[in-house]
Short mmCIF file of the C-alpha atoms (twelve columns), coordinates in Angstrom:
data_MODEL
# 
_entry.id   MODEL 
# 
loop_
_atom_site.group_PDB 
_atom_site.id 
_atom_site.type_symbol 
_atom_site.label_atom_id 
_atom_site.label_alt_id 
_atom_site.label_comp_id 
_atom_site.label_asym_id 
_atom_site.label_seq_id 
_atom_site.Cartn_x 
_atom_site.Cartn_y 
_atom_site.Cartn_z 
_atom_site.pdbx_PDB_model_num 
ATOM 1   C CA . UNK A 1   172.101 179.363 143.096 1 
ATOM 2   C CA . UNK A 2   171.319 176.742 140.666 1 
ATOM 3   C CA . UNK A 3   167.687 174.615 141.093 1 
ATOM 4   C CA . UNK A 4   168.636 171.338 142.311 1 
ATOM 5   C CA . UNK A 5   167.191 168.596 140.325 1 
ATOM 6   C CA . UNK A 6   164.548 166.048 141.590 1 
ATOM 7   C CA . UNK A 7   167.016 163.153 140.500 1 
ATOM 8   C CA . UNK A 8   170.034 164.508 142.409 1 
ATOM 9   C CA . UNK A 9   167.405 165.121 145.926 1 
ATOM 10  C CA . UNK A 10  166.188 161.731 145.507 1 
ATOM 11  C CA . UNK A 11  169.713 160.185 145.476 1 
ATOM 12  C CA . UNK A 12  170.641 162.612 148.671 1 
ATOM 13  C CA . UNK A 13  167.286 160.862 150.192 1 
ATOM 14  C CA . UNK A 14  167.898 157.556 149.680 1 
ATOM 15  C CA . UNK A 15  171.762 157.592 151.249 1 
ATOM 16  C CA . UNK A 16  170.395 158.904 154.291 1 
ATOM 17  C CA . UNK A 17  167.941 156.458 154.320 1 
ATOM 18  C CA . UNK A 18  170.657 153.717 154.035 1 
ATOM 19  C CA . UNK A 19  172.503 155.399 156.885 1 
ATOM 20  C CA . UNK A 20  169.524 155.627 159.212 1 
ATOM 21  C CA . UNK A 21  169.436 159.869 159.046 1 
ATOM 22  C CA . UNK A 22  166.584 161.515 159.605 1 
ATOM 23  C CA . UNK A 23  165.555 163.587 156.568 1 
ATOM 24  C CA . UNK A 24  164.983 167.104 158.074 1 
ATOM 25  C CA . UNK A 25  162.998 170.161 156.038 1 
ATOM 26  C CA . UNK A 26  162.693 173.266 157.283 1 
ATOM 27  C CA . UNK A 27  160.926 176.541 156.735 1 
ATOM 28  C CA . UNK A 28  162.069 179.650 155.588 1 
ATOM 29  C CA . UNK A 29  160.519 183.175 155.557 1 
ATOM 30  C CA . UNK A 30  163.447 185.541 155.308 1 
ATOM 31  C CA . UNK A 31  167.279 185.212 153.626 1 
ATOM 32  C CA . UNK A 32  169.033 185.063 157.096 1 
ATOM 33  C CA . UNK A 33  166.533 181.892 158.149 1 
ATOM 34  C CA . UNK A 34  167.548 180.251 154.842 1 
ATOM 35  C CA . UNK A 35  171.433 180.178 155.381 1 
ATOM 36  C CA . UNK A 36  171.410 179.255 158.837 1 
ATOM 37  C CA . UNK A 37  169.396 176.418 158.095 1 
ATOM 38  C CA . UNK A 38  171.457 175.270 154.960 1 
ATOM 39  C CA . UNK A 39  174.717 175.858 157.620 1 
ATOM 40  C CA . UNK A 40  172.677 173.059 159.943 1 
ATOM 41  C CA . UNK A 41  172.388 170.534 157.005 1 
ATOM 42  C CA . UNK A 42  168.693 170.866 156.441 1 
ATOM 43  C CA . UNK A 43  168.193 168.690 153.149 1 
ATOM 44  C CA . UNK A 44  165.307 171.053 151.597 1 
ATOM 45  C CA . UNK A 45  164.129 174.275 152.638 1 
ATOM 46  C CA . UNK A 46  160.152 175.347 151.887 1 
ATOM 47  C CA . UNK A 47  159.469 178.918 151.703 1 
ATOM 48  C CA . UNK A 48  155.757 180.070 152.037 1 
ATOM 49  C CA . UNK A 49  153.167 182.573 153.402 1 
ATOM 50  C CA . UNK A 50  153.189 180.757 156.775 1 
ATOM 51  C CA . UNK A 51  157.544 180.982 157.124 1 
ATOM 52  C CA . UNK A 52  156.947 185.127 155.727 1 
ATOM 53  C CA . UNK A 53  153.857 185.374 158.354 1 
ATOM 54  C CA . UNK A 54  155.743 183.772 161.598 1 
ATOM 55  C CA . UNK A 55  158.915 186.282 160.906 1 
ATOM 56  C CA . UNK A 56  156.510 188.992 160.880 1 
ATOM 57  C CA . UNK A 57  155.579 188.022 164.374 1 
ATOM 58  C CA . UNK A 58  151.944 186.445 163.448 1 
ATOM 59  C CA . UNK A 59  151.105 182.710 164.201 1 
ATOM 60  C CA . UNK A 60  151.402 180.501 161.078 1 
ATOM 61  C CA . UNK A 61  147.704 179.897 161.077 1 
ATOM 62  C CA . UNK A 62  147.184 183.583 159.801 1 
ATOM 63  C CA . UNK A 63  148.424 182.758 156.267 1 
ATOM 64  C CA . UNK A 64  145.617 180.703 155.663 1 
ATOM 65  C CA . UNK A 65  143.125 183.551 155.011 1 
ATOM 66  C CA . UNK A 66  145.623 185.311 152.354 1 
ATOM 67  C CA . UNK A 67  145.421 183.344 149.646 1 
ATOM 68  C CA . UNK A 68  145.958 185.251 146.856 1 
ATOM 69  C CA . UNK A 69  148.686 187.302 148.648 1 
ATOM 70  C CA . UNK A 70  150.639 184.058 149.093 1 
ATOM 71  C CA . UNK A 71  151.854 183.359 145.264 1 
ATOM 72  C CA . UNK A 72  152.449 186.487 144.616 1 
ATOM 73  C CA . UNK A 73  154.895 186.718 147.718 1 
ATOM 74  C CA . UNK A 74  156.514 183.521 146.991 1 
ATOM 75  C CA . UNK A 75  158.019 185.186 143.563 1 
ATOM 76  C CA . UNK A 76  159.044 188.156 145.813 1 
ATOM 77  C CA . UNK A 77  160.861 186.349 148.186 1 
ATOM 78  C CA . UNK A 78  163.247 184.200 145.446 1 
ATOM 79  C CA . UNK A 79  165.535 187.205 144.998 1 
ATOM 80  C CA . UNK A 80  166.163 187.576 148.603 1 
ATOM 81  C CA . UNK A 81  166.295 183.748 149.390 1 
ATOM 82  C CA . UNK A 82  167.567 181.886 146.684 1 
ATOM 83  C CA . UNK A 83  171.099 183.626 145.961 1 
ATOM 84  C CA . UNK A 84  172.158 183.329 149.310 1 
ATOM 85  C CA . UNK A 85  171.337 179.092 149.213 1 
ATOM 86  C CA . UNK A 86  174.105 177.259 147.778 1 
ATOM 87  C CA . UNK A 87  173.212 173.391 147.264 1 
ATOM 88  C CA . UNK A 88  169.895 172.953 149.180 1 
ATOM 89  C CA . UNK A 89  166.886 172.480 147.006 1 
ATOM 90  C CA . UNK A 90  164.383 175.454 147.995 1 
ATOM 91  C CA . UNK A 91  160.423 174.670 147.639 1 
ATOM 92  C CA . UNK A 92  157.961 176.994 146.841 1 
ATOM 93  C CA . UNK A 93  154.690 176.884 148.490 1 
ATOM 94  C CA . UNK A 94  151.654 177.485 146.437 1 
ATOM 95  C CA . UNK A 95  148.133 177.988 147.184 1 
ATOM 96  C CA . UNK A 96  146.197 176.263 144.510 1 
ATOM 97  C CA . UNK A 97  143.158 177.254 145.638 1 
ATOM 98  C CA . UNK A 98  143.503 180.593 144.505 1 
ATOM 99  C CA . UNK A 99  140.384 181.596 142.451 1 
ATOM 100 C CA . UNK A 100 142.178 183.245 140.201 1 
ATOM 101 C CA . UNK A 101 145.537 181.263 139.455 1 
ATOM 102 C CA . UNK A 102 146.387 178.826 136.627 1 
ATOM 103 C CA . UNK A 103 147.979 176.106 138.496 1 
ATOM 104 C CA . UNK A 104 150.513 175.154 135.375 1 
ATOM 105 C CA . UNK A 105 151.482 178.969 135.083 1 
ATOM 106 C CA . UNK A 106 151.909 179.050 139.039 1 
ATOM 107 C CA . UNK A 107 154.111 176.332 138.747 1 
ATOM 108 C CA . UNK A 108 156.044 177.723 135.764 1 
ATOM 109 C CA . UNK A 109 156.886 181.014 137.303 1 
ATOM 110 C CA . UNK A 110 157.927 179.561 140.646 1 
ATOM 111 C CA . UNK A 111 160.556 176.874 138.397 1 
ATOM 112 C CA . UNK A 112 161.689 180.340 136.300 1 
ATOM 113 C CA . UNK A 113 162.145 181.995 139.630 1 
ATOM 114 C CA . UNK A 114 164.531 179.456 140.318 1 
ATOM 115 C CA . UNK A 115 162.758 177.356 142.412 1 
ATOM 116 C CA . UNK A 116 163.024 173.412 142.837 1 
ATOM 117 C CA . UNK A 117 160.188 172.481 143.114 1 
ATOM 118 C CA . UNK A 118 156.663 172.862 144.988 1 
ATOM 119 C CA . UNK A 119 154.369 172.013 147.861 1 
ATOM 120 C CA . UNK A 120 150.714 172.760 148.690 1 
ATOM 121 C CA . UNK A 121 150.906 175.611 151.199 1 
ATOM 122 C CA . UNK A 122 148.349 177.614 152.377 1 
ATOM 123 C CA . UNK A 123 146.320 174.365 152.141 1 
ATOM 124 C CA . UNK A 124 142.486 173.762 152.772 1 
ATOM 125 C CA . UNK A 125 143.322 170.332 153.966 1 
ATOM 126 C CA . UNK A 126 142.974 171.304 157.510 1 
ATOM 127 C CA . UNK A 127 138.827 172.110 156.925 1 
ATOM 128 C CA . UNK A 128 136.380 169.553 158.351 1 
ATOM 129 C CA . UNK A 129 134.562 167.213 156.236 1 
ATOM 130 C CA . UNK A 130 131.307 169.657 156.197 1 
ATOM 131 C CA . UNK A 131 133.597 172.569 155.230 1 
ATOM 132 C CA . UNK A 132 135.794 170.397 152.617 1 
ATOM 133 C CA . UNK A 133 132.967 169.099 150.646 1 
ATOM 134 C CA . UNK A 134 131.638 172.860 150.043 1 
ATOM 135 C CA . UNK A 135 134.838 173.770 148.842 1 
ATOM 136 C CA . UNK A 136 135.294 171.044 146.708 1 
ATOM 137 C CA . UNK A 137 131.858 172.118 145.199 1 
ATOM 138 C CA . UNK A 138 132.870 175.888 144.559 1 
ATOM 139 C CA . UNK A 139 136.281 174.383 142.834 1 
ATOM 140 C CA . UNK A 140 138.409 175.486 145.635 1 
ATOM 141 C CA . UNK A 141 138.768 172.361 147.300 1 
ATOM 142 C CA . UNK A 142 141.829 170.034 148.129 1 
ATOM 143 C CA . UNK A 143 141.469 168.198 144.920 1 
ATOM 144 C CA . UNK A 144 143.385 171.729 143.649 1 
ATOM 145 C CA . UNK A 145 145.895 170.945 146.002 1 
ATOM 146 C CA . UNK A 146 146.116 167.095 144.479 1 
ATOM 147 C CA . UNK A 147 146.108 168.721 140.848 1 
ATOM 148 C CA . UNK A 148 149.154 171.005 141.935 1 
ATOM 149 C CA . UNK A 149 151.553 167.669 142.893 1 
ATOM 150 C CA . UNK A 150 150.311 165.758 139.554 1 
ATOM 151 C CA . UNK A 151 151.074 168.598 137.338 1 
ATOM 152 C CA . UNK A 152 154.805 169.425 139.152 1 
ATOM 153 C CA . UNK A 153 155.383 165.920 139.025 1 
ATOM 154 C CA . UNK A 154 155.119 165.625 135.595 1 
ATOM 155 C CA . UNK A 155 157.242 168.714 134.744 1 
ATOM 156 C CA . UNK A 156 160.041 166.357 136.982 1 
ATOM 157 C CA . UNK A 157 159.785 168.966 139.715 1 
ATOM 158 C CA . UNK A 158 160.252 168.171 143.684 1 
ATOM 159 C CA . UNK A 159 157.164 167.956 145.241 1 
ATOM 160 C CA . UNK A 160 155.971 167.916 148.957 1 
ATOM 161 C CA . UNK A 161 152.728 167.412 150.044 1 
ATOM 162 C CA . UNK A 162 150.933 168.378 153.219 1 
ATOM 163 C CA . UNK A 163 148.203 166.043 154.068 1 
ATOM 164 C CA . UNK A 164 145.878 166.117 157.287 1 
ATOM 165 C CA . UNK A 165 144.634 162.430 156.854 1 
ATOM 166 C CA . UNK A 166 144.887 159.281 155.249 1 
ATOM 167 C CA . UNK A 167 142.676 159.759 152.186 1 
ATOM 168 C CA . UNK A 168 144.694 162.812 151.419 1 
ATOM 169 C CA . UNK A 169 147.845 161.086 151.760 1 
ATOM 170 C CA . UNK A 170 147.024 158.084 149.624 1 
ATOM 171 C CA . UNK A 171 145.632 160.674 146.943 1 
ATOM 172 C CA . UNK A 172 148.969 162.533 146.796 1 
ATOM 173 C CA . UNK A 173 150.796 159.383 146.690 1 
ATOM 174 C CA . UNK A 174 149.222 158.512 143.811 1 
ATOM 175 C CA . UNK A 175 149.714 162.109 142.425 1 
ATOM 176 C CA . UNK A 176 153.752 161.324 142.605 1 
ATOM 177 C CA . UNK A 177 154.528 163.558 145.407 1 
ATOM 178 C CA . UNK A 178 158.215 162.620 146.379 1 
ATOM 179 C CA . UNK A 179 157.500 163.581 150.277 1 
ATOM 180 C CA . UNK A 180 154.367 163.164 152.224 1 
ATOM 181 C CA . UNK A 181 154.056 165.203 155.507 1 
ATOM 182 C CA . UNK A 182 151.553 164.124 158.227 1 
ATOM 183 C CA . UNK A 183 150.352 167.417 159.223 1 
ATOM 184 C CA . UNK A 184 149.442 167.358 163.049 1 
ATOM 185 C CA . UNK A 185 148.000 171.003 163.391 1 
ATOM 186 C CA . UNK A 186 149.909 174.084 164.201 1 
ATOM 187 C CA . UNK A 187 153.092 174.026 166.175 1 
ATOM 188 C CA . UNK A 188 152.636 174.522 169.879 1 
ATOM 189 C CA . UNK A 189 155.137 176.625 171.684 1 
ATOM 190 C CA . UNK A 190 156.503 180.116 170.951 1 
ATOM 191 C CA . UNK A 191 155.055 183.619 171.335 1 
ATOM 192 C CA . UNK A 192 152.698 183.419 168.996 1 
ATOM 193 C CA . UNK A 193 152.167 179.167 168.469 1 
ATOM 194 C CA . UNK A 194 149.119 177.437 169.606 1 
ATOM 195 C CA . UNK A 195 148.253 176.156 173.365 1 
ATOM 196 C CA . UNK A 196 146.748 173.067 172.784 1 
ATOM 197 C CA . UNK A 197 147.087 169.929 170.230 1 
ATOM 198 C CA . UNK A 198 146.545 166.496 169.661 1 
ATOM 199 C CA . UNK A 199 147.197 164.230 172.426 1 
ATOM 200 C CA . UNK A 200 149.673 161.337 171.971 1 
ATOM 201 C CA . UNK A 201 147.168 158.790 171.015 1 
ATOM 202 C CA . UNK A 202 145.563 160.889 168.539 1 
ATOM 203 C CA . UNK A 203 148.900 161.881 167.019 1 
ATOM 204 C CA . UNK A 204 149.714 158.023 166.624 1 
ATOM 205 C CA . UNK A 205 146.839 157.001 165.033 1 
ATOM 206 C CA . UNK A 206 146.839 159.859 162.602 1 
ATOM 207 C CA . UNK A 207 150.289 159.271 161.659 1 
ATOM 208 C CA . UNK A 208 150.355 155.915 161.193 1 
ATOM 209 C CA . UNK A 209 147.123 156.075 158.917 1 
ATOM 210 C CA . UNK A 210 149.193 158.784 156.894 1 
ATOM 211 C CA . UNK A 211 151.732 156.328 156.634 1 
ATOM 212 C CA . UNK A 212 149.939 153.263 155.880 1 
ATOM 213 C CA . UNK A 213 147.734 155.377 153.032 1 
ATOM 214 C CA . UNK A 214 151.062 156.678 151.680 1 
ATOM 215 C CA . UNK A 215 152.928 153.420 151.238 1 
ATOM 216 C CA . UNK A 216 150.198 151.832 150.176 1 
ATOM 217 C CA . UNK A 217 150.203 153.887 147.037 1 
ATOM 218 C CA . UNK A 218 153.859 154.314 146.610 1 
ATOM 219 C CA . UNK A 219 156.752 152.018 149.220 1 
ATOM 220 C CA . UNK A 220 159.337 154.544 148.146 1 
ATOM 221 C CA . UNK A 221 157.741 157.678 149.150 1 
ATOM 222 C CA . UNK A 222 159.406 159.651 151.801 1 
ATOM 223 C CA . UNK A 223 156.852 160.372 154.511 1 
ATOM 224 C CA . UNK A 224 157.723 163.407 157.450 1 
ATOM 225 C CA . UNK A 225 155.536 164.589 160.490 1 
ATOM 226 C CA . UNK A 226 155.553 168.147 161.149 1 
ATOM 227 C CA . UNK A 227 153.657 170.519 163.465 1 
ATOM 228 C CA . UNK A 228 151.186 169.950 167.038 1 
ATOM 229 C CA . UNK A 229 153.636 169.387 169.942 1 
ATOM 230 C CA . UNK A 230 156.913 168.720 167.594 1 
ATOM 231 C CA . UNK A 231 158.711 171.820 168.507 1 
ATOM 232 C CA . UNK A 232 162.315 170.674 169.885 1 
ATOM 233 C CA . UNK A 233 164.601 167.934 168.597 1 
ATOM 234 C CA . UNK A 234 163.758 165.677 171.427 1 
ATOM 235 C CA . UNK A 235 160.044 165.342 170.815 1 
ATOM 236 C CA . UNK A 236 160.751 164.788 167.102 1 
ATOM 237 C CA . UNK A 237 163.208 162.016 167.888 1 
ATOM 238 C CA . UNK A 238 161.136 160.155 169.965 1 
ATOM 239 C CA . UNK A 239 157.988 159.994 167.536 1 
ATOM 240 C CA . UNK A 240 160.031 158.970 164.583 1 
ATOM 241 C CA . UNK A 241 161.578 156.120 166.461 1 
ATOM 242 C CA . UNK A 242 157.901 155.482 168.015 1 
ATOM 243 C CA . UNK A 243 156.068 154.852 164.681 1 
ATOM 244 C CA . UNK A 244 157.666 152.449 161.884 1 
ATOM 245 C CA . UNK A 245 157.813 154.137 158.149 1 
ATOM 246 C CA . UNK A 246 158.454 157.793 159.305 1 
ATOM 247 C CA . UNK A 247 161.424 159.353 157.757 1 
ATOM 248 C CA . UNK A 248 162.008 162.553 159.066 1 
ATOM 249 C CA . UNK A 249 160.800 165.565 160.127 1 
ATOM 250 C CA . UNK A 250 159.550 168.880 158.328 1 
ATOM 251 C CA . UNK A 251 160.224 171.517 160.889 1 
ATOM 252 C CA . UNK A 252 157.925 175.078 160.397 1 
ATOM 253 C CA . UNK A 253 158.082 177.572 163.385 1 
ATOM 254 C CA . UNK A 254 160.064 174.796 164.880 1 
ATOM 255 C CA . UNK A 255 163.152 175.697 163.097 1 
ATOM 256 C CA . UNK A 256 162.534 179.171 162.668 1 
ATOM 257 C CA . UNK A 257 160.309 181.467 165.018 1 
ATOM 258 C CA . UNK A 258 160.633 179.588 167.782 1 
ATOM 259 C CA . UNK A 259 164.471 178.992 167.891 1 
ATOM 260 C CA . UNK A 260 164.961 182.649 166.824 1 
ATOM 261 C CA . UNK A 261 162.655 183.992 169.512 1 
ATOM 262 C CA . UNK A 262 164.770 182.026 172.086 1 
ATOM 263 C CA . UNK A 263 168.042 183.079 170.932 1 
ATOM 264 C CA . UNK A 264 167.082 186.774 170.423 1 
ATOM 265 C CA . UNK A 265 165.159 186.835 173.891 1 
ATOM 266 C CA . UNK A 266 168.402 185.092 175.797 1 
ATOM 267 C CA . UNK A 267 170.803 187.423 174.252 1 
ATOM 268 C CA . UNK A 268 168.714 190.765 174.912 1 
ATOM 269 C CA . UNK A 269 168.139 189.986 178.519 1 
ATOM 270 C CA . UNK A 270 171.951 189.083 178.771 1 
ATOM 271 C CA . UNK A 271 172.780 192.683 177.776 1 
ATOM 272 C CA . UNK A 272 169.769 193.855 180.028 1 
ATOM 273 C CA . UNK A 273 171.713 192.885 182.723 1 
ATOM 274 C CA . UNK A 274 174.736 194.894 182.283 1 
ATOM 275 C CA . UNK A 275 175.255 197.073 185.263 1 
ATOM 276 C CA . UNK A 276 177.362 200.391 185.023 1 
ATOM 277 C CA . UNK A 277 179.690 200.912 187.983 1 
ATOM 278 C CA . UNK A 278 180.717 204.314 187.631 1 
ATOM 279 C CA . UNK A 279 184.531 205.855 188.058 1 
# 
């Protein structure tokens, strides 16, 4: 597969918006997942440590504690995933806070591998204000992720930013992110998903604040949502049609491990019900 340019993707996105169709991004940690997602019509595919960990049977949160491994894994997954994706842009999840990583060099390596762009994953954005300040003081804060997006934007690569609050969304939009993702936390459901999420009012307030902050910096930025209770198409449709300014959805476990678990369990149970009648 050849890389998809930023201009081509933004043209596709503009057309979908004009047709009132949701923009759908999906996460892939192995080749077959990416292939199925492209067949289904995914608008962009995101490859990161979290997706790979889900394919290993672990929860996505485990990726937050494997920062150095995250960046080397992206290069390892490129020959497995990129050759079988024909026309969908594939973005690389970069751990901008890896202490020994040079952001420009890492972006260059992702582009040379064949990725069409980058996004900030794993992210430290989910930390509370106390820990966030301490991470910033030692040079491992969310500001490194903002730098990642700004540098990649300067290279004219596709950029997607995972944001956990309004301030992050505004800063990422100012840095040039093409896509802002309102991250509502780990997805509930599945064998390794969390059991509790934000309630309805918290989700609405957080999402609306992220949309306002992002659009305040860039009126044309595309805003997606992810995580929390958004584990199935119906929940996503309800949220997208209840909050003005949301353009679509980024599915991590909702588009890889959860449907995979459901399908495999259902089919395996069907085989297990086979009876031998004898002769």
